[in-house]
PDB file of C-alpha atoms and ligand atoms in Angstrom:
ATOM      1  CA  MET P  33      65.878 129.610  74.978  1.00  0.00           C
ATOM      2  CA  GLY P  34      67.243 126.317  76.754  1.00  0.00           C
ATOM      3  CA  GLN P  35      69.089 124.876  74.074  1.00  0.00           C
ATOM      4  CA  GLY P  36      67.773 127.151  71.021  1.00  0.00           C
ATOM      5  CA  ARG P  37      68.731 123.552  68.641  1.00  0.00           C
ATOM      6  CA  ASN P  38      64.951 122.232  67.095  1.00  0.00           C
ATOM      7  CA  ASN P  39      68.375 122.378  64.067  1.00  0.00           C
ATOM      8  CA  ALA P  40      66.549 122.263  60.746  1.00  0.00           C
ATOM      9  CA  TYR P  41      63.213 123.750  62.028  1.00  0.00           C
ATOM     10  CA  GLY P  42      64.443 126.630  63.772  1.00  0.00           C
ATOM     11  CA  GLY P  43      67.271 127.807  65.404  1.00  0.00           C
ATOM     12  CA  ALA P  44      67.667 129.980  68.407  1.00  0.00           C
ATOM     13  CA  ALA P  45      67.551 133.224  66.044  1.00  0.00           C
ATOM     14  CA  PRO P  46      64.031 135.686  67.578  1.00  0.00           C
ATOM     15  CA  ARG P  47      62.101 136.060  64.545  1.00  0.00           C
ATOM     16  CA  LEU P  48      61.361 140.121  64.610  1.00  0.00           C
ATOM     17  CA  PRO P  49      63.044 142.104  65.202  1.00  0.00           C
ATOM     18  CA  GLY P  50      63.697 143.876  69.116  1.00  0.00           C
ATOM     19  CA  ALA P  51      63.092 140.721  70.470  1.00  0.00           C
ATOM     20  CA  VAL P  52      64.700 140.178  73.806  1.00  0.00           C
ATOM     21  CA  LEU P  53      66.964 136.291  73.489  1.00  0.00           C
ATOM     22  CA  VAL P  54      67.292 134.854  76.733  1.00  0.00           C
ATOM     23  CA  HIS P  55      70.215 132.330  77.287  1.00  0.00           C
ATOM     24  CA  LEU P  56      69.601 129.742  79.620  1.00  0.00           C
ATOM     25  CA  ARG P  57      72.053 127.179  78.666  1.00  0.00           C
ATOM     26  CA  ASN P  58      74.371 127.479  81.382  1.00  0.00           C
ATOM     27  CA  MET P  59      71.036 127.043  83.998  1.00  0.00           C
ATOM     28  CA  ASN P  60      72.313 122.948  83.326  1.00  0.00           C
ATOM     29  CA  LYS P  61      71.790 121.671  86.846  1.00  0.00           C
ATOM     30  CA  VAL P  62      69.805 118.621  87.320  1.00  0.00           C
ATOM     31  CA  LEU P  63      68.967 119.505  90.757  1.00  0.00           C
ATOM     32  CA  GLU P  64      67.026 116.338  91.915  1.00  0.00           C
ATOM     33  CA  ILE P  65      66.412 112.862  91.195  1.00  0.00           C
ATOM     34  CA  ASP P  66      64.368 111.084  93.600  1.00  0.00           C
ATOM     35  CA  GLU P  67      64.250 107.424  92.978  1.00  0.00           C
ATOM     36  CA  ALA P  68      61.554 106.678  95.462  1.00  0.00           C
ATOM     37  CA  ASN P  69      58.837 108.944  94.001  1.00  0.00           C
ATOM     38  CA  ALA P  70      60.335 108.385  90.242  1.00  0.00           C
ATOM     39  CA  TYR P  71      61.175 112.083  89.780  1.00  0.00           C
ATOM     40  CA  ALA P  72      63.689 114.488  88.269  1.00  0.00           C
ATOM     41  CA  VAL P  73      63.908 118.271  89.047  1.00  0.00           C
ATOM     42  CA  VAL P  74      66.285 120.152  86.224  1.00  0.00           C
ATOM     43  CA  GLU P  75      67.062 123.767  85.251  1.00  0.00           C
ATOM     44  CA  PRO P  76      66.303 124.852  81.963  1.00  0.00           C
ATOM     45  CA  GLY P  77      69.497 124.222  79.976  1.00  0.00           C
ATOM     46  CA  VAL P  78      69.120 120.280  80.925  1.00  0.00           C
ATOM     47  CA  ARG P  79      69.361 118.787  77.842  1.00  0.00           C
ATOM     48  CA  PHE P  80      67.979 114.790  77.680  1.00  0.00           C
ATOM     49  CA  PHE P  81      71.642 113.848  77.382  1.00  0.00           C
ATOM     50  CA  ASP P  82      72.449 115.421  80.587  1.00  0.00           C
ATOM     51  CA  LEU P  83      69.124 114.114  82.693  1.00  0.00           C
ATOM     52  CA  TYR P  84      69.838 110.408  81.031  1.00  0.00           C
ATOM     53  CA  GLU P  85      73.437 110.682  82.326  1.00  0.00           C
ATOM     54  CA  ALA P  86      72.833 112.534  85.790  1.00  0.00           C
ATOM     55  CA  ILE P  87      70.309 108.690  86.378  1.00  0.00           C
ATOM     56  CA  ARG P  88      73.151 106.202  85.216  1.00  0.00           C
ATOM     57  CA  ALA P  89      76.228 108.273  87.286  1.00  0.00           C
ATOM     58  CA  GLY P  90      73.378 108.112  90.055  1.00  0.00           C
ATOM     59  CA  GLY P  91      72.829 104.614  89.491  1.00  0.00           C
ATOM     60  CA  HIS P  92      69.311 105.015  89.779  1.00  0.00           C
ATOM     61  CA  GLN P  93      66.456 102.749  88.292  1.00  0.00           C
ATOM     62  CA  LEU P  94      64.939 105.055  86.323  1.00  0.00           C
ATOM     63  CA  MET P  95      64.328 106.327  82.355  1.00  0.00           C
ATOM     64  CA  ILE P  96      63.990 108.931  80.961  1.00  0.00           C
ATOM     65  CA  SER P  97      61.354 109.309  77.957  1.00  0.00           C
ATOM     66  CA  VAL P  98      63.084 111.227  75.510  1.00  0.00           C
ATOM     67  CA  PRO P  99      62.178 112.272  71.975  1.00  0.00           C
ATOM     68  CA  ASP P 100      63.994 111.621  68.555  1.00  0.00           C
ATOM     69  CA  LEU P 101      66.739 115.013  69.815  1.00  0.00           C
ATOM     70  CA  GLY P 102      68.754 113.790  72.945  1.00  0.00           C
ATOM     71  CA  TRP P 103      70.327 117.957  72.755  1.00  0.00           C
ATOM     72  CA  GLY P 104      66.988 119.369  73.306  1.00  0.00           C
ATOM     73  CA  SER P 105      66.218 120.922  77.120  1.00  0.00           C
ATOM     74  CA  VAL P 106      63.828 118.751  78.569  1.00  0.00           C
ATOM     75  CA  ILE P 107      61.856 121.660  79.837  1.00  0.00           C
ATOM     76  CA  GLY P 108      62.076 123.653  75.699  1.00  0.00           C
ATOM     77  CA  ASN P 109      60.540 120.538  74.610  1.00  0.00           C
ATOM     78  CA  THR P 110      57.261 120.237  77.044  1.00  0.00           C
ATOM     79  CA  LEU P 111      57.201 123.879  77.036  1.00  0.00           C
ATOM     80  CA  ASP P 112      56.909 123.185  73.272  1.00  0.00           C
ATOM     81  CA  HIS P 113      54.129 120.256  73.970  1.00  0.00           C
ATOM     82  CA  GLY P 114      56.919 117.701  73.299  1.00  0.00           C
ATOM     83  CA  PHE P 115      56.660 113.609  72.659  1.00  0.00           C
ATOM     84  CA  GLY P 116      58.857 110.869  73.576  1.00  0.00           C
ATOM     85  CA  TYR P 117      57.856 107.627  72.912  1.00  0.00           C
ATOM     86  CA  THR P 118      57.805 105.498  76.453  1.00  0.00           C
ATOM     87  CA  PRO P 119      54.944 105.189  79.052  1.00  0.00           C
ATOM     88  CA  TYR P 120      56.000 108.250  79.891  1.00  0.00           C
ATOM     89  CA  GLY P 121      55.943 110.250  76.548  1.00  0.00           C
ATOM     90  CA  ASP P 122      53.418 113.041  76.954  1.00  0.00           C
ATOM     91  CA  HIS P 123      55.865 115.408  78.145  1.00  0.00           C
ATOM     92  CA  THR P 124      53.405 118.237  79.273  1.00  0.00           C
ATOM     93  CA  ALA P 125      51.305 115.402  80.804  1.00  0.00           C
ATOM     94  CA  SER P 126      54.002 113.968  82.727  1.00  0.00           C
ATOM     95  CA  GLN P 127      56.020 117.492  84.408  1.00  0.00           C
ATOM     96  CA  CYS P 128      55.184 118.680  87.288  1.00  0.00           C
ATOM     97  CA  GLY P 129      55.517 121.975  89.650  1.00  0.00           C
ATOM     98  CA  MET P 130      57.335 124.208  87.851  1.00  0.00           C
ATOM     99  CA  GLU P 131      59.359 127.830  88.889  1.00  0.00           C
ATOM    100  CA  VAL P 132      58.674 130.480  86.704  1.00  0.00           C
ATOM    101  CA  VAL P 133      60.445 133.998  86.352  1.00  0.00           C
ATOM    102  CA  LEU P 134      57.147 135.897  85.255  1.00  0.00           C
ATOM    103  CA  GLY P 135      57.410 139.306  83.598  1.00  0.00           C
ATOM    104  CA  ASP P 136      57.476 142.045  86.649  1.00  0.00           C
ATOM    105  CA  GLY P 137      59.931 139.860  88.197  1.00  0.00           C
ATOM    106  CA  ASP P 138      58.042 138.046  90.649  1.00  0.00           C
ATOM    107  CA  VAL P 139      58.698 134.135  91.168  1.00  0.00           C
ATOM    108  CA  LEU P 140      55.369 131.972  91.197  1.00  0.00           C
ATOM    109  CA  ARG P 141      55.887 128.259  91.806  1.00  0.00           C
ATOM    110  CA  THR P 142      53.183 125.891  90.181  1.00  0.00           C
ATOM    111  CA  GLY P 143      50.871 123.629  92.064  1.00  0.00           C
ATOM    112  CA  MET P 144      51.813 122.381  95.666  1.00  0.00           C
ATOM    113  CA  GLY P 145      55.389 125.023  95.183  1.00  0.00           C
ATOM    114  CA  ALA P 146      52.893 127.608  95.886  1.00  0.00           C
ATOM    115  CA  MET P 147      53.454 126.498  99.635  1.00  0.00           C
ATOM    116  CA  ARG P 148      57.758 126.450 100.344  1.00  0.00           C
ATOM    117  CA  GLY P 149      58.878 123.029 101.169  1.00  0.00           C
ATOM    118  CA  ASN P 150      56.226 121.089 100.356  1.00  0.00           C
ATOM    119  CA  GLY P 151      57.567 116.935  99.476  1.00  0.00           C
ATOM    120  CA  ALA P 152      54.299 117.202  97.379  1.00  0.00           C
ATOM    121  CA  TRP P 153      55.623 119.509  94.675  1.00  0.00           C
ATOM    122  CA  GLN P 154      56.717 116.831  92.255  1.00  0.00           C
ATOM    123  CA  THR P 155      54.485 114.294  92.846  1.00  0.00           C
ATOM    124  CA  TYR P 156      50.920 116.279  92.813  1.00  0.00           C
ATOM    125  CA  LYS P 157      50.103 118.823  90.063  1.00  0.00           C
ATOM    126  CA  LYS P 158      47.373 120.107  91.889  1.00  0.00           C
ATOM    127  CA  GLY P 159      47.075 122.954  94.680  1.00  0.00           C
ATOM    128  CA  PHE P 160      44.549 124.829  95.617  1.00  0.00           C
ATOM    129  CA  GLY P 161      42.242 126.633  92.945  1.00  0.00           C
ATOM    130  CA  PRO P 162      43.114 126.511  88.955  1.00  0.00           C
ATOM    131  CA  SER P 163      46.497 125.093  88.071  1.00  0.00           C
ATOM    132  CA  ALA P 164      48.822 127.758  85.991  1.00  0.00           C
ATOM    133  CA  ASP P 165      50.886 125.289  84.335  1.00  0.00           C
ATOM    134  CA  GLY P 166      49.143 125.118  80.768  1.00  0.00           C
ATOM    135  CA  LEU P 167      50.127 129.291  80.772  1.00  0.00           C
ATOM    136  CA  PHE P 168      53.699 128.487  80.209  1.00  0.00           C
ATOM    137  CA  MET P 169      53.795 126.357  77.703  1.00  0.00           C
ATOM    138  CA  GLN P 170      53.994 127.564  74.011  1.00  0.00           C
ATOM    139  CA  SER P 171      53.396 131.535  75.602  1.00  0.00           C
ATOM    140  CA  ASN P 172      55.599 133.993  76.856  1.00  0.00           C
ATOM    141  CA  PHE P 173      54.056 134.529  80.113  1.00  0.00           C
ATOM    142  CA  GLY P 174      57.701 133.843  81.781  1.00  0.00           C
ATOM    143  CA  ILE P 175      60.457 131.838  82.378  1.00  0.00           C
ATOM    144  CA  VAL P 176      60.826 128.394  83.927  1.00  0.00           C
ATOM    145  CA  THR P 177      63.990 128.224  86.016  1.00  0.00           C
ATOM    146  CA  LYS P 178      63.007 125.006  87.724  1.00  0.00           C
ATOM    147  CA  MET P 179      60.389 122.048  86.441  1.00  0.00           C
ATOM    148  CA  GLY P 180      60.069 118.472  87.928  1.00  0.00           C
ATOM    149  CA  MET P 181      59.935 115.434  85.442  1.00  0.00           C
ATOM    150  CA  TRP P 182      57.904 112.107  86.485  1.00  0.00           C
ATOM    151  CA  LEU P 183      60.680 109.058  84.980  1.00  0.00           C
ATOM    152  CA  LEU P 184      59.482 105.514  84.818  1.00  0.00           C
ATOM    153  CA  PRO P 185      61.318 103.122  87.122  1.00  0.00           C
ATOM    154  CA  THR P 186      63.162 100.533  85.095  1.00  0.00           C
ATOM    155  CA  PRO P 187      61.227  97.974  84.146  1.00  0.00           C
ATOM    156  CA  GLU P 188      62.321  94.202  84.422  1.00  0.00           C
ATOM    157  CA  CYS P 189      61.900  93.450  80.601  1.00  0.00           C
ATOM    158  CA  TYR P 190      61.464  95.393  77.907  1.00  0.00           C
ATOM    159  CA  MET P 191      60.063  94.304  74.501  1.00  0.00           C
ATOM    160  CA  SER P 192      60.296  96.575  70.989  1.00  0.00           C
ATOM    161  CA  CYS P 193      57.229  95.519  68.199  1.00  0.00           C
ATOM    162  CA  TYR P 194      56.710  96.381  64.925  1.00  0.00           C
ATOM    163  CA  ALA P 195      53.571  95.982  63.031  1.00  0.00           C
ATOM    164  CA  SER P 196      53.342  96.272  59.137  1.00  0.00           C
ATOM    165  CA  VAL P 197      50.489  95.995  56.209  1.00  0.00           C
ATOM    166  CA  PRO P 198      51.414  95.593  53.220  1.00  0.00           C
ATOM    167  CA  LYS P 199      49.260  98.071  50.872  1.00  0.00           C
ATOM    168  CA  GLU P 200      48.612 101.599  51.205  1.00  0.00           C
ATOM    169  CA  SER P 201      44.881 100.683  51.939  1.00  0.00           C
ATOM    170  CA  ASP P 202      45.799  98.690  55.134  1.00  0.00           C
ATOM    171  CA  LEU P 203      46.033 101.539  57.365  1.00  0.00           C
ATOM    172  CA  GLU P 204      42.849 101.489  58.635  1.00  0.00           C
ATOM    173  CA  ALA P 205      42.660  98.058  59.616  1.00  0.00           C
ATOM    174  CA  LEU P 206      46.249  98.838  61.044  1.00  0.00           C
ATOM    175  CA  ILE P 207      45.176 101.615  63.466  1.00  0.00           C
ATOM    176  CA  ASP P 208      41.201  99.736  63.759  1.00  0.00           C
ATOM    177  CA  THR P 209      43.587  96.355  65.128  1.00  0.00           C
ATOM    178  CA  LEU P 210      45.372  98.608  67.534  1.00  0.00           C
ATOM    179  CA  ARG P 211      43.498 101.386  68.838  1.00  0.00           C
ATOM    180  CA  PRO P 212      41.694  99.357  71.676  1.00  0.00           C
ATOM    181  CA  LEU P 213      45.117  97.913  72.764  1.00  0.00           C
ATOM    182  CA  VAL P 214      46.009 101.413  73.074  1.00  0.00           C
ATOM    183  CA  LEU P 215      43.177 102.557  74.591  1.00  0.00           C
ATOM    184  CA  ASP P 216      43.056  99.554  77.316  1.00  0.00           C
ATOM    185  CA  ARG P 217      46.741 100.290  77.780  1.00  0.00           C
ATOM    186  CA  THR P 218      47.348  97.035  76.710  1.00  0.00           C
ATOM    187  CA  ILE P 219      50.543  98.850  74.797  1.00  0.00           C
ATOM    188  CA  PRO P 220      51.118 101.440  77.540  1.00  0.00           C
ATOM    189  CA  ASN P 221      53.521 103.745  74.994  1.00  0.00           C
ATOM    190  CA  TYR P 222      52.705 106.565  71.853  1.00  0.00           C
ATOM    191  CA  PRO P 223      53.048 104.453  68.806  1.00  0.00           C
ATOM    192  CA  ILE P 224      54.510 105.695  66.055  1.00  0.00           C
ATOM    193  CA  VAL P 225      53.512 104.820  62.073  1.00  0.00           C
ATOM    194  CA  GLY P 226      55.538 105.993  58.871  1.00  0.00           C
ATOM    195  CA  ASN P 227      55.306 104.923  55.615  1.00  0.00           C
ATOM    196  CA  VAL P 228      57.890 102.758  53.335  1.00  0.00           C
ATOM    197  CA  LEU P 229      57.942 106.411  51.563  1.00  0.00           C
ATOM    198  CA  GLY P 230      58.908 107.897  54.975  1.00  0.00           C
ATOM    199  CA  ALA P 231      61.675 105.044  56.093  1.00  0.00           C
ATOM    200  CA  ALA P 232      63.193 105.718  52.086  1.00  0.00           C
ATOM    201  CA  SER P 233      63.928 109.051  52.684  1.00  0.00           C
ATOM    202  CA  GLN P 234      65.576 108.006  55.597  1.00  0.00           C
ATOM    203  CA  THR P 235      68.342 106.277  53.547  1.00  0.00           C
ATOM    204  CA  SER P 236      68.111 107.153  50.356  1.00  0.00           C
ATOM    205  CA  PRO P 237      67.408 109.947  47.866  1.00  0.00           C
ATOM    206  CA  ARG P 238      64.123 110.275  45.456  1.00  0.00           C
ATOM    207  CA  LYS P 239      66.657 109.591  42.182  1.00  0.00           C
ATOM    208  CA  ASP P 240      67.897 106.331  43.451  1.00  0.00           C
ATOM    209  CA  TRP P 241      64.258 105.505  42.551  1.00  0.00           C
ATOM    210  CA  TYR P 242      62.524 107.513  40.405  1.00  0.00           C
ATOM    211  CA  ASN P 243      63.520 110.111  37.664  1.00  0.00           C
ATOM    212  CA  GLY P 244      60.032 111.083  36.885  1.00  0.00           C
ATOM    213  CA  ASP P 245      57.842 114.678  37.872  1.00  0.00           C
ATOM    214  CA  GLY P 246      55.296 114.470  40.394  1.00  0.00           C
ATOM    215  CA  PRO P 247      54.168 111.842  43.019  1.00  0.00           C
ATOM    216  CA  LEU P 248      55.975 108.998  42.790  1.00  0.00           C
ATOM    217  CA  PRO P 249      53.894 106.017  41.301  1.00  0.00           C
ATOM    218  CA  ASP P 250      52.640 103.164  43.089  1.00  0.00           C
ATOM    219  CA  SER P 251      54.473 100.759  41.368  1.00  0.00           C
ATOM    220  CA  VAL P 252      57.537 102.581  42.756  1.00  0.00           C
ATOM    221  CA  LEU P 253      56.378 102.251  46.506  1.00  0.00           C
ATOM    222  CA  ASP P 254      55.588  98.667  46.094  1.00  0.00           C
ATOM    223  CA  ASP P 255      58.927  97.749  45.113  1.00  0.00           C
ATOM    224  CA  MET P 256      60.373 100.123  47.581  1.00  0.00           C
ATOM    225  CA  THR P 257      58.500  97.630  50.122  1.00  0.00           C
ATOM    226  CA  LYS P 258      60.332  94.546  48.557  1.00  0.00           C
ATOM    227  CA  LYS P 259      63.635  96.477  48.729  1.00  0.00           C
ATOM    228  CA  LEU P 260      63.841  97.806  51.753  1.00  0.00           C
ATOM    229  CA  ASN P 261      61.574  94.651  53.093  1.00  0.00           C
ATOM    230  CA  CYS P 262      58.957  96.539  55.213  1.00  0.00           C
ATOM    231  CA  GLY P 263      55.220  97.548  54.614  1.00  0.00           C
ATOM    232  CA  HIS P 264      53.528 100.086  53.071  1.00  0.00           C
ATOM    233  CA  TRP P 265      52.171 101.471  56.454  1.00  0.00           C
ATOM    234  CA  ASN P 266      54.893 100.576  59.743  1.00  0.00           C
ATOM    235  CA  MET P 267      54.143 100.930  63.097  1.00  0.00           C
ATOM    236  CA  ARG P 268      56.816 101.061  66.253  1.00  0.00           C
ATOM    237  CA  PHE P 269      55.554  99.978  69.903  1.00  0.00           C
ATOM    238  CA  ALA P 270      56.987  99.248  73.403  1.00  0.00           C
ATOM    239  CA  LEU P 271      55.223  96.506  75.944  1.00  0.00           C
ATOM    240  CA  TYR P 272      57.239  97.016  79.643  1.00  0.00           C
ATOM    241  CA  GLY P 273      57.196  94.879  82.223  1.00  0.00           C
ATOM    242  CA  ARG P 274      57.822  91.862  83.959  1.00  0.00           C
ATOM    243  CA  GLU P 275      59.674  88.893  81.806  1.00  0.00           C
ATOM    244  CA  ALA P 276      57.470  86.439  82.944  1.00  0.00           C
ATOM    245  CA  SER P 277      54.030  88.937  81.634  1.00  0.00           C
ATOM    246  CA  LEU P 278      55.890  89.783  78.284  1.00  0.00           C
ATOM    247  CA  ASN P 279      55.776  86.472  75.690  1.00  0.00           C
ATOM    248  CA  PRO P 280      57.044  87.483  72.450  1.00  0.00           C
ATOM    249  CA  SER P 281      55.281  84.819  71.218  1.00  0.00           C
ATOM    250  CA  ALA P 282      51.669  85.660  72.200  1.00  0.00           C
ATOM    251  CA  SER P 283      49.192  86.698  69.783  1.00  0.00           C
ATOM    252  CA  ILE P 284      45.940  89.056  68.574  1.00  0.00           C
ATOM    253  CA  THR P 285      42.936  88.789  67.037  1.00  0.00           C
ATOM    254  CA  ALA P 286      44.343  90.976  63.678  1.00  0.00           C
ATOM    255  CA  PRO P 287      44.001  90.736  59.822  1.00  0.00           C
ATOM    256  CA  ALA P 288      45.708  88.686  57.953  1.00  0.00           C
ATOM    257  CA  SER P 289      47.689  90.779  56.038  1.00  0.00           C
ATOM    258  CA  LEU P 290      48.736  92.701  59.559  1.00  0.00           C
ATOM    259  CA  SER P 291      52.979  91.139  60.095  1.00  0.00           C
ATOM    260  CA  CYS P 292      54.332  91.604  63.797  1.00  0.00           C
ATOM    261  CA  ARG P 293      57.434  91.062  65.070  1.00  0.00           C
ATOM    262  CA  ALA P 294      58.975  91.496  68.838  1.00  0.00           C
ATOM    263  CA  ALA P 295      62.266  91.232  70.188  1.00  0.00           C
ATOM    264  CA  ARG P 296      62.418  90.996  74.116  1.00  0.00           C
ATOM    265  CA  TYR P 297      65.417  92.993  75.792  1.00  0.00           C
ATOM    266  CA  ARG P 298      66.268  92.431  79.777  1.00  0.00           C
ATOM    267  CA  PHE P 299      67.157  95.232  81.475  1.00  0.00           C
ATOM    268  CA  ALA P 300      70.968  94.218  82.449  1.00  0.00           C
ATOM    269  CA  TYR P 301      71.022  97.234  85.400  1.00  0.00           C
TER     270      TYR P 301
HETATM  271  C1  FAD L 454      65.333 116.234  63.832  1.00  0.00           C
HETATM  272  C2  FAD L 454      64.683 116.452  64.695  1.00  0.00           C
HETATM  273  C3  FAD L 454      64.018 115.252  65.136  1.00  0.00           C
HETATM  274  C4  FAD L 454      63.175 115.923  66.655  1.00  0.00           C
HETATM  275  N1  FAD L 454      61.937 114.878  66.833  1.00  0.00           N
HETATM  276  C5  FAD L 454      60.840 115.272  68.282  1.00  0.00           C
HETATM  277  C6  FAD L 454      60.161 114.367  68.644  1.00  0.00           C
HETATM  278  O1  FAD L 454      60.468 113.400  68.114  1.00  0.00           O
HETATM  279  N2  FAD L 454      59.578 114.611  68.988  1.00  0.00           N
HETATM  280  C7  FAD L 454      59.040 116.162  70.081  1.00  0.00           C
HETATM  281  O2  FAD L 454      58.710 116.527  70.965  1.00  0.00           O
HETATM  282  N3  FAD L 454      60.297 116.779  68.809  1.00  0.00           N
HETATM  283  C8  FAD L 454      61.139 116.670  68.179  1.00  0.00           C
HETATM  284  N4  FAD L 454      61.836 117.438  68.034  1.00  0.00           N
HETATM  285  C9  FAD L 454      62.419 118.904  68.066  1.00  0.00           C
HETATM  286  C10 FAD L 454      62.868 119.255  69.223  1.00  0.00           C
HETATM  287  O3  FAD L 454      62.798 117.960  70.408  1.00  0.00           O
HETATM  288  C11 FAD L 454      62.501 120.041  70.261  1.00  0.00           C
HETATM  289  O4  FAD L 454      62.431 121.099  69.612  1.00  0.00           O
HETATM  290  C12 FAD L 454      63.603 120.630  71.145  1.00  0.00           C
HETATM  291  O5  FAD L 454      63.696 119.049  71.907  1.00  0.00           O
HETATM  292  C13 FAD L 454      63.530 121.441  71.611  1.00  0.00           C
HETATM  293  O6  FAD L 454      65.318 122.227  72.553  1.00  0.00           O
HETATM  294  P1  FAD L 454      65.415 123.441  72.649  1.00  0.00           P
HETATM  295  O7  FAD L 454      66.423 123.184  73.559  1.00  0.00           O
HETATM  296  O8  FAD L 454      65.920 123.148  71.690  1.00  0.00           O
HETATM  297  O9  FAD L 454      64.051 124.408  73.065  1.00  0.00           O
HETATM  298  P2  FAD L 454      64.304 125.628  72.874  1.00  0.00           P
HETATM  299  O10 FAD L 454      64.271 125.934  71.032  1.00  0.00           O
HETATM  300  O11 FAD L 454      65.575 126.435  73.471  1.00  0.00           O
HETATM  301  O12 FAD L 454      63.309 126.063  73.542  1.00  0.00           O
HETATM  302  C14 FAD L 454      61.734 125.552  72.876  1.00  0.00           C
HETATM  303  C15 FAD L 454      60.635 126.816  73.062  1.00  0.00           C
HETATM  304  O13 FAD L 454      60.242 127.251  74.596  1.00  0.00           O
HETATM  305  C16 FAD L 454      60.995 128.307  74.868  1.00  0.00           C
HETATM  306  N5  FAD L 454      61.080 128.065  75.795  1.00  0.00           N
HETATM  307  C17 FAD L 454      62.281 127.083  76.021  1.00  0.00           C
HETATM  308  N6  FAD L 454      62.993 127.157  77.588  1.00  0.00           N
HETATM  309  C18 FAD L 454      62.556 127.997  77.875  1.00  0.00           C
HETATM  310  C19 FAD L 454      62.415 128.470  79.356  1.00  0.00           C
HETATM  311  N7  FAD L 454      62.700 127.893  80.450  1.00  0.00           N
HETATM  312  N8  FAD L 454      60.907 129.662  79.880  1.00  0.00           N
HETATM  313  C20 FAD L 454      60.085 129.358  79.356  1.00  0.00           C
HETATM  314  N9  FAD L 454      60.064 128.940  77.675  1.00  0.00           N
HETATM  315  C21 FAD L 454      61.102 128.521  77.217  1.00  0.00           C
HETATM  316  C22 FAD L 454      61.068 128.748  73.813  1.00  0.00           C
HETATM  317  O14 FAD L 454      61.419 130.312  73.706  1.00  0.00           O
HETATM  318  C23 FAD L 454      60.789 127.976  72.646  1.00  0.00           C
HETATM  319  O15 FAD L 454      59.747 128.871  72.084  1.00  0.00           O
HETATM  320  C24 FAD L 454      63.167 116.931  67.070  1.00  0.00           C
HETATM  321  C25 FAD L 454      63.452 117.823  66.274  1.00  0.00           C
HETATM  322  C26 FAD L 454      64.260 117.592  65.473  1.00  0.00           C
HETATM  323  C27 FAD L 454      65.384 119.106  64.487  1.00  0.00           C
END
């Protein structure tokens, strides 16, 4: 385990008797941060919090991609096919170069790491022949003791965007409108779509809305959208770039029911 802190979904305890637990929390060093090439090399106990703090402490102009859970380990999350929400949010795709201890004690370095001291280990994923990295994800073929992670150079500006639609049946229109923007990378990050029920469940119990049995009636869901001032489907995404290129009043061709709002932030560091 990296941190073994997937709290509420699961924990550090093995599911089967006779399992051996390898505790890696104390291997918690951020081994390298390379600002010019925008990557970090971490040990398995390094949490997203630790990596963030190391970047800030070093004054590096780099951003990490973090899942909702900052206390999980970067390596544990990545090996479990984790996702964050920046353009580097596909963590499996953003890892580059692993050191792995195999069952027989052999040490394997993936990609350019096969050649000792190769400076391209964390910048170029391929080596010669097949890529082995995927073998160590959601598997138990080895223990990853080091891993490179690509980081996003801090953009001049970040724009947080929110789009919502009023009716349940509008989901298709929402996706159809935004899909081309994701495919042509106008939206570079990994958007999230949630419904009003999810929004309500974060702040209130079911009994505050409805005391009957079975699924909530549509009239209750409509009431939620009004009281929570949101749509039936709500989508978060973000834009990154230069201040001049991120225009909050820019319009897209969208169905009349799609309501959008955005806020632009300039990085102060
Ligand atoms: C409230 C909440 C919100 C969440 N939101 C998100 C989200 O937005 N995005 C997302 O992707 N995830 C999300 N998760 C899942 C969470 O991010 C991950 O489970 C967590 O990051 C895993 O970190 P960990 O160190 O606890 O992993 P662990 O449980 O320690 O490890 C995960 C798996 O990888 C294996 N493993 C760990 N380290 C190694 C290693 N060095 N070598 C080989 N195998 C290893 C472990 O055996 C285990 O099977 C969420 C979880 C919660 C509870």
